[in-house]
PDB file of C-alpha atoms in Angstrom:
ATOM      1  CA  UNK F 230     -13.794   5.589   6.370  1.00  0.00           C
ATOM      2  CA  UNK F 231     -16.281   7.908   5.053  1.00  0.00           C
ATOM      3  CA  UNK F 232     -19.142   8.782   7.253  1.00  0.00           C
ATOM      4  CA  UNK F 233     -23.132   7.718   6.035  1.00  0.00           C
ATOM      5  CA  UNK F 234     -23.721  10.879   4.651  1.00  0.00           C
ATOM      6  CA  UNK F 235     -21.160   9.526   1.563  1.00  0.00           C
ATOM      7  CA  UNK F 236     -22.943   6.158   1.374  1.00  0.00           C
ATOM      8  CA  UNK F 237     -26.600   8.667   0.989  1.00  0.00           C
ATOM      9  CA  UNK F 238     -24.735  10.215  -1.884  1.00  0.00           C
ATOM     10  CA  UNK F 239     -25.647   8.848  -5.846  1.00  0.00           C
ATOM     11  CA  UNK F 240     -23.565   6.687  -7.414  1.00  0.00           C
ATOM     12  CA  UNK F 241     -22.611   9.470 -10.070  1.00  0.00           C
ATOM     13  CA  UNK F 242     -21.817  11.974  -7.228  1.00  0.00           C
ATOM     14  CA  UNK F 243     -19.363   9.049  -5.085  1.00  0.00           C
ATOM     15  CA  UNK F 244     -17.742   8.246  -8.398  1.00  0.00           C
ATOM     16  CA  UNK F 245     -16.835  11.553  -9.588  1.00  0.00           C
ATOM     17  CA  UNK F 246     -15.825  12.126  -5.349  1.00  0.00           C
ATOM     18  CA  UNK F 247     -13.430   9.030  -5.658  1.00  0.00           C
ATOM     19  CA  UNK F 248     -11.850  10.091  -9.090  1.00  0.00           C
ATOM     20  CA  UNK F 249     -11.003  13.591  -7.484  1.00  0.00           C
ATOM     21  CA  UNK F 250      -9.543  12.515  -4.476  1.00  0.00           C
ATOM     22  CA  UNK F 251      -7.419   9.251  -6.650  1.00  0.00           C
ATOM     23  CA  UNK F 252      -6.221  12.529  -8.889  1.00  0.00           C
ATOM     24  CA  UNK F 253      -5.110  14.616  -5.301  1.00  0.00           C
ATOM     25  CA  UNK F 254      -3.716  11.435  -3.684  1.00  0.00           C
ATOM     26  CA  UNK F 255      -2.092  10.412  -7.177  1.00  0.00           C
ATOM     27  CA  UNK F 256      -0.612  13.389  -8.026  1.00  0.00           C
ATOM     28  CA  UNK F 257       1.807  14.365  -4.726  1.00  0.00           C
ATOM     29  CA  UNK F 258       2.835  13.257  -1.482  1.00  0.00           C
ATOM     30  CA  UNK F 259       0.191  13.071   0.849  1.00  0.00           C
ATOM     31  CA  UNK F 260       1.530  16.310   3.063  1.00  0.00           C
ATOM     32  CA  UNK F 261       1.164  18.169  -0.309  1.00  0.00           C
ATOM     33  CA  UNK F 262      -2.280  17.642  -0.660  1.00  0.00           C
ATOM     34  CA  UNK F 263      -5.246  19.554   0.795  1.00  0.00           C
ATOM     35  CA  UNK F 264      -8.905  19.839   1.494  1.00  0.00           C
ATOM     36  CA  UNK F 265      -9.164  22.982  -0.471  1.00  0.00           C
ATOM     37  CA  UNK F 266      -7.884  21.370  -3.821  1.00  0.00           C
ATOM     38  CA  UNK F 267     -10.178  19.018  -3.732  1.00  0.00           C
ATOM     39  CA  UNK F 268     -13.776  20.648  -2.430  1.00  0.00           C
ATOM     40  CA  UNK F 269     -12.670  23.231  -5.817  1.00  0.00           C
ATOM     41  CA  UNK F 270     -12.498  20.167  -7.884  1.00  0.00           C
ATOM     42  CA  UNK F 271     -15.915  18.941  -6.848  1.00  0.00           C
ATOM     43  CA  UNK F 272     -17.258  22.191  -6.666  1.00  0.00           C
ATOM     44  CA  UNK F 273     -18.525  21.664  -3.302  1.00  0.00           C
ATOM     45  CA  UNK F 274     -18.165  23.792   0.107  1.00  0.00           C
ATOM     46  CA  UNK F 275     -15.426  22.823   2.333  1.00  0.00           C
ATOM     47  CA  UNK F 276     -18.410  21.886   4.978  1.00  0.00           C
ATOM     48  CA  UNK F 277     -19.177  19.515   2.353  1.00  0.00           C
ATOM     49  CA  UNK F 278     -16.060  17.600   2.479  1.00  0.00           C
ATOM     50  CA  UNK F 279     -16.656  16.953   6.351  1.00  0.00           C
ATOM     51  CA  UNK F 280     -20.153  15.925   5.828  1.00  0.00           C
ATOM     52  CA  UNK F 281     -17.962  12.566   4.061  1.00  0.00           C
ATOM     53  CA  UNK F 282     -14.903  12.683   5.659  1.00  0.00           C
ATOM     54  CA  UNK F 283     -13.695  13.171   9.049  1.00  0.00           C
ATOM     55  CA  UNK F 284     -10.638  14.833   7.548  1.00  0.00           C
ATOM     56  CA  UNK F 285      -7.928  14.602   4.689  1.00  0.00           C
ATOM     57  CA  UNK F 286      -6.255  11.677   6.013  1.00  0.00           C
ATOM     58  CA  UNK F 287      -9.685   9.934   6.191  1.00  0.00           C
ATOM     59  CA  UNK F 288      -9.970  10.606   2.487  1.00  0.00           C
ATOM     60  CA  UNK F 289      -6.440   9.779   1.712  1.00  0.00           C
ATOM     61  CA  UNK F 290      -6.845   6.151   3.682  1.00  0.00           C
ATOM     62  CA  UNK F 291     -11.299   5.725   2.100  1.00  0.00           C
ATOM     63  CA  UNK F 292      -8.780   5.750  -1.586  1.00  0.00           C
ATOM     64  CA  UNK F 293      -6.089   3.675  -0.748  1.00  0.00           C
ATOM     65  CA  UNK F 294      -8.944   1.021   0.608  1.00  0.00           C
ATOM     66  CA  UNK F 295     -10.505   1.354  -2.543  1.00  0.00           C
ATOM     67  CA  UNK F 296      -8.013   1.637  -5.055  1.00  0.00           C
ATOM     68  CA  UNK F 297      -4.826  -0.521  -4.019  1.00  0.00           C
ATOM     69  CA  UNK F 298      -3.891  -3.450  -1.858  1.00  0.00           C
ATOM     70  CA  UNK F 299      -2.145  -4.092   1.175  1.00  0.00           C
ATOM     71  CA  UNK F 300       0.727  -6.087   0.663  1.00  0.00           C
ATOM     72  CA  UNK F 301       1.025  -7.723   4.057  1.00  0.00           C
ATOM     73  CA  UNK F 302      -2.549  -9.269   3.016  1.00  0.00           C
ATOM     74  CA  UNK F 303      -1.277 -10.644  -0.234  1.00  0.00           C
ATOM     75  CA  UNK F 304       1.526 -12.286   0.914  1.00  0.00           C
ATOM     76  CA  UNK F 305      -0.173 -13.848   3.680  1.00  0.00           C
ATOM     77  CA  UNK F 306      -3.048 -14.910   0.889  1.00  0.00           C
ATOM     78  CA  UNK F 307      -0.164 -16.018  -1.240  1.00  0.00           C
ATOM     79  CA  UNK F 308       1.644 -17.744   1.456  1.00  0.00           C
ATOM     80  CA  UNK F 309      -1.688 -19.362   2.775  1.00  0.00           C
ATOM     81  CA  UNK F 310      -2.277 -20.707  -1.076  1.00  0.00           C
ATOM     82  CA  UNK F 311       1.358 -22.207  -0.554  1.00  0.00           C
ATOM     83  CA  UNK F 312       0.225 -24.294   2.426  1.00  0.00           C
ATOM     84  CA  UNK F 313       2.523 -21.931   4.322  1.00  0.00           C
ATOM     85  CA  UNK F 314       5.700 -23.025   2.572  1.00  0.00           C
ATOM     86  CA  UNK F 315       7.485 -19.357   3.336  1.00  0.00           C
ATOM     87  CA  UNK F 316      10.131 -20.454   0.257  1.00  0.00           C
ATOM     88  CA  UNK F 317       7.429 -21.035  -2.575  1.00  0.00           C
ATOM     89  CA  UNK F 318       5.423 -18.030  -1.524  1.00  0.00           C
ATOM     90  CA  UNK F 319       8.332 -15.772  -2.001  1.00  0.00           C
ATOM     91  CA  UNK F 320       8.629 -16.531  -5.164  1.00  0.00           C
ATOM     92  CA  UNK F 321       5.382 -16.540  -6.318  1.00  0.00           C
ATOM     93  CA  UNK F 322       5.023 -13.273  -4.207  1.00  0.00           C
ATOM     94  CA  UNK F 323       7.250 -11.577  -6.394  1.00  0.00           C
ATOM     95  CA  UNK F 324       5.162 -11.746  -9.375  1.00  0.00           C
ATOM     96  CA  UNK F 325       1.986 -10.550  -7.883  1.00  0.00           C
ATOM     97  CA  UNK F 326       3.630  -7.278  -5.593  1.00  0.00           C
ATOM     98  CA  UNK F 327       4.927  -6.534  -9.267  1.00  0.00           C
ATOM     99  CA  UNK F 328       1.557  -6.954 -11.008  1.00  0.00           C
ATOM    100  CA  UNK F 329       0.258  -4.604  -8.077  1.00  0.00           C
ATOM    101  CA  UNK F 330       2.759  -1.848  -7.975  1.00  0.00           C
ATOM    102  CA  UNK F 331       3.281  -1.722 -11.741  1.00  0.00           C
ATOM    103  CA  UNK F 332      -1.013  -1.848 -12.397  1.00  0.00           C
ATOM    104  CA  UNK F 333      -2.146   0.878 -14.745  1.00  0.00           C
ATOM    105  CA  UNK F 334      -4.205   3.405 -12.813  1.00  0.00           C
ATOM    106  CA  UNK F 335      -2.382   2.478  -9.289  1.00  0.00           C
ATOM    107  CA  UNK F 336       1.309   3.235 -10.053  1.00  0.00           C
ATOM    108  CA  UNK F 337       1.016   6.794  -8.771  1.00  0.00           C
ATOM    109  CA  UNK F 338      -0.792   6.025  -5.194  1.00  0.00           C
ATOM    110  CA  UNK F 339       1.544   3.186  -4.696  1.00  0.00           C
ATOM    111  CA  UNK F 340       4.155   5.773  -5.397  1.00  0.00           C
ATOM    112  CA  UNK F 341       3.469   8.164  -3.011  1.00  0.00           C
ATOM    113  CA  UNK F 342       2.080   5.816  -0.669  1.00  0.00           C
ATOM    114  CA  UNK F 343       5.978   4.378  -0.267  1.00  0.00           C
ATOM    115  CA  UNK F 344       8.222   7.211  -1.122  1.00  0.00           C
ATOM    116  CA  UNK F 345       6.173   9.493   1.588  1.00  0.00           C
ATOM    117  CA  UNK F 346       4.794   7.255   4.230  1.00  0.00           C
ATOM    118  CA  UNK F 347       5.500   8.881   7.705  1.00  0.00           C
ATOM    119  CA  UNK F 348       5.088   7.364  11.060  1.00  0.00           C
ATOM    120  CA  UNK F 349       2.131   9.665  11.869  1.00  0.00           C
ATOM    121  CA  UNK F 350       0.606   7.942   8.624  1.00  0.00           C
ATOM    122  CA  UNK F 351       1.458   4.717   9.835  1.00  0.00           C
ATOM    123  CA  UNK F 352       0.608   4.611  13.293  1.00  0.00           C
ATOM    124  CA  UNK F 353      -2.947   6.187  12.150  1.00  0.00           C
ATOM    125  CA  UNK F 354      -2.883   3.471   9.475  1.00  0.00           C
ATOM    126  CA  UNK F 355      -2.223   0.568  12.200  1.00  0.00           C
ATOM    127  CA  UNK F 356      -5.186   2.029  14.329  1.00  0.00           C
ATOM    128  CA  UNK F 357      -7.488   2.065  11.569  1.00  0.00           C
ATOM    129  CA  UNK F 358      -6.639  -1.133  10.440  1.00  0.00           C
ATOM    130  CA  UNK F 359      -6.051  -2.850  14.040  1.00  0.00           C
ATOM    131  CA  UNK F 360      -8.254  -5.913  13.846  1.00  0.00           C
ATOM    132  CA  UNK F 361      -5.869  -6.909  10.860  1.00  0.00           C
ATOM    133  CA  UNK F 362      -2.438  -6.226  12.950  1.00  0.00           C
ATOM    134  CA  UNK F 363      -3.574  -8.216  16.069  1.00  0.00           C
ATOM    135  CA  UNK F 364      -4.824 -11.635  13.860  1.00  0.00           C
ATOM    136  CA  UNK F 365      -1.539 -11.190  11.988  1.00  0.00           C
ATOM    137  CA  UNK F 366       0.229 -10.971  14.931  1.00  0.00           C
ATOM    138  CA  UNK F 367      -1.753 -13.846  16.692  1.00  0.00           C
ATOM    139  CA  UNK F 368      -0.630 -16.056  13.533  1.00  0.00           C
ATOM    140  CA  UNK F 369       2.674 -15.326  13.288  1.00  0.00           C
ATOM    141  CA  UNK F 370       4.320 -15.390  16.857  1.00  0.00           C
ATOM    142  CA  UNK F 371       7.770 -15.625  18.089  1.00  0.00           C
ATOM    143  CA  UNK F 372      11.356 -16.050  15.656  1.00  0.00           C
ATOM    144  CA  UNK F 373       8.182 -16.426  12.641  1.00  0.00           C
ATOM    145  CA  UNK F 374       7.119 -12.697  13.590  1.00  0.00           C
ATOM    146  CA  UNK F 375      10.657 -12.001  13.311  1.00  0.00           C
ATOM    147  CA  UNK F 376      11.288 -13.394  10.007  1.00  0.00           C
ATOM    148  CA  UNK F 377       8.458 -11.673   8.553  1.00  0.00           C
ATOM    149  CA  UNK F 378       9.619  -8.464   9.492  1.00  0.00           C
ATOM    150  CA  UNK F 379      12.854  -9.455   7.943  1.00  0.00           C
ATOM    151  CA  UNK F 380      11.479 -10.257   4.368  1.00  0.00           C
ATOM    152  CA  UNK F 381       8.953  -7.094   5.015  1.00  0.00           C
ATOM    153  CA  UNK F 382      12.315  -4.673   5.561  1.00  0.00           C
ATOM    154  CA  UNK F 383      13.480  -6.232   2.442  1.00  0.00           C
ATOM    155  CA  UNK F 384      10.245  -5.918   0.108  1.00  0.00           C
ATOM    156  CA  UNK F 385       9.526  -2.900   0.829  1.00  0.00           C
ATOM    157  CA  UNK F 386      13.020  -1.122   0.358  1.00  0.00           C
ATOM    158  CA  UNK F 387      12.813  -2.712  -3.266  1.00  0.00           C
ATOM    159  CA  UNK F 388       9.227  -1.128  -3.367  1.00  0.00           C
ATOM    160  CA  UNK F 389      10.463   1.719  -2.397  1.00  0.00           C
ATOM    161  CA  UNK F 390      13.997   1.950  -4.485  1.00  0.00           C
ATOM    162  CA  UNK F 391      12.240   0.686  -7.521  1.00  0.00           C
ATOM    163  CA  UNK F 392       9.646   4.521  -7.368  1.00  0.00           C
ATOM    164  CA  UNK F 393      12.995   5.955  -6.609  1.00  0.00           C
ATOM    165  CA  UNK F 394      14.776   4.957  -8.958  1.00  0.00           C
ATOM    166  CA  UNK F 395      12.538   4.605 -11.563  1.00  0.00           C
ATOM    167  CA  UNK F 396      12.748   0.841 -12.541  1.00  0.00           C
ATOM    168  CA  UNK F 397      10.876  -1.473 -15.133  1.00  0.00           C
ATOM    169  CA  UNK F 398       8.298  -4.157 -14.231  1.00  0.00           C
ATOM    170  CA  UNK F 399      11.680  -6.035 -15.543  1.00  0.00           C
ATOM    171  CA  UNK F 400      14.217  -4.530 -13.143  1.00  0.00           C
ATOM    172  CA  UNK F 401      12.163  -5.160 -10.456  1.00  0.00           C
ATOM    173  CA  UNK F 402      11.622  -8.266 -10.657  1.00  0.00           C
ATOM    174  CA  UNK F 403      15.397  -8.799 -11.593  1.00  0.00           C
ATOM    175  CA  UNK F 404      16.485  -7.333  -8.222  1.00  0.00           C
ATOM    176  CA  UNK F 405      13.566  -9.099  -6.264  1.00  0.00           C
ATOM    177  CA  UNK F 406      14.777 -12.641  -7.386  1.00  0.00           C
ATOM    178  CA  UNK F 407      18.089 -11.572  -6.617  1.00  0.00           C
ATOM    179  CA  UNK F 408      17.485 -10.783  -3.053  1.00  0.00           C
ATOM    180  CA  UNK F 409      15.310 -13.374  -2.478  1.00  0.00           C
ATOM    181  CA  UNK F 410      17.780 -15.846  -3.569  1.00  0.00           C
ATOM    182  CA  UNK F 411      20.087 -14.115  -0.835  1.00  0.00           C
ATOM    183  CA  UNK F 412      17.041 -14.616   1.752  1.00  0.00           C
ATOM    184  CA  UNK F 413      16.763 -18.092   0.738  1.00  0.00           C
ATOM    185  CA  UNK F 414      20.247 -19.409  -0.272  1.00  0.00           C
ATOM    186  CA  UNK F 415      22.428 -17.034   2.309  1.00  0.00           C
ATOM    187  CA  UNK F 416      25.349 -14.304   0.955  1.00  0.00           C
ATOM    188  CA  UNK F 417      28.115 -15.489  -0.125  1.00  0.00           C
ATOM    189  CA  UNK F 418      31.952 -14.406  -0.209  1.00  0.00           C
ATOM    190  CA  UNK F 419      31.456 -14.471  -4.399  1.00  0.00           C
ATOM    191  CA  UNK F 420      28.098 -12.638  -3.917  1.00  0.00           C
ATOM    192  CA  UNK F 421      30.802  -9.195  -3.317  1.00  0.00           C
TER     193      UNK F 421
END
């Protein structure tokens, strides 16, 4: 998160900081990025940069805070405002990981987020964000933990195929039904 001296900062000056580094982050993977393209953006020294940030991945995680949403958070909202019936949420899940992924302004970070998250990124991620993992995995112990890992593995490859392969708001949500009906209703022999 970025350090006081970004909070001192004008609003003008944090705005035009947070549009530069949505551009970098929006723009290529994360390993393609770099302090340099963005401290010539601003116009600022590099010092400058680490005045704010401890370093690029600091940045890269301040901008995902700010500009998208965790999806392990809103399907635990979503399956909290479904009185925990796992069925129900999944479908109404569907509809709102669409409206996120597919929101104007966000495509591009979600983008990159999925088709170039590492471990390093997601070990770093998990640190950063530990208080969350730990209450998540204090609610949801045993076979439950298991399932959700199950329906994670399966949401996020669709995430992940639908950047890759370049799908619709339509598709997705075609293919998502489709594989939650599998999750729900089992495969069958006429499924192949």
């Amino acid at each position: 998160m970025p350090k006081q001296t970004f909070y001192n900062l004008s609003e003008d000056k944090k705005n035009l900081i947070d549009k530069v580094l949505k551009d970098e982050f929006s723009s290529k993977p994360f390993k393609d990025c770099n302090v340099k393209n963005i401290v010539d953006r601003l116009s600022i020294a590099r010092g400058s940069f680490y005045q704010y940030f401890d370093d690029l991945k600091d940045s890269y995680f301040y901008i995902l805070d700010k500009e998208t949403k965790d999806v392990h958070l809103l399907f635990m909202s979503v399956l909290r405002q479904n009185n925990n019936d796992v069925l129900k949420a999944l479908d109404v899940f569907g509809d709102e990981v669409c409206d996120l992924i597919f929101e104007d302004g966000e495509y591009d970070l979600y983008k990159f987020r999925y088709l170039y998250w590492n471990s390093e990124l997601e070990d770093s991620w998990k640190a950063k964000k530990k208080e969350y993992y730990e209450i998540f995995q204090n609610d949801t112990g045993g076979n439950k933990l298991e399932l959700v890992y199950f329906m994670k593995a399966t949401v996020h490859s669709l995430i992940e195929r639908n950047f890759k392969e370049g799908w619709s708001r339509d598709i997705f949500l075609q293919k998502y039904r489709l594989h939650i009906n599998w999750l729900k209703e089992g495969i069958k022999n006429e499924d192949f």
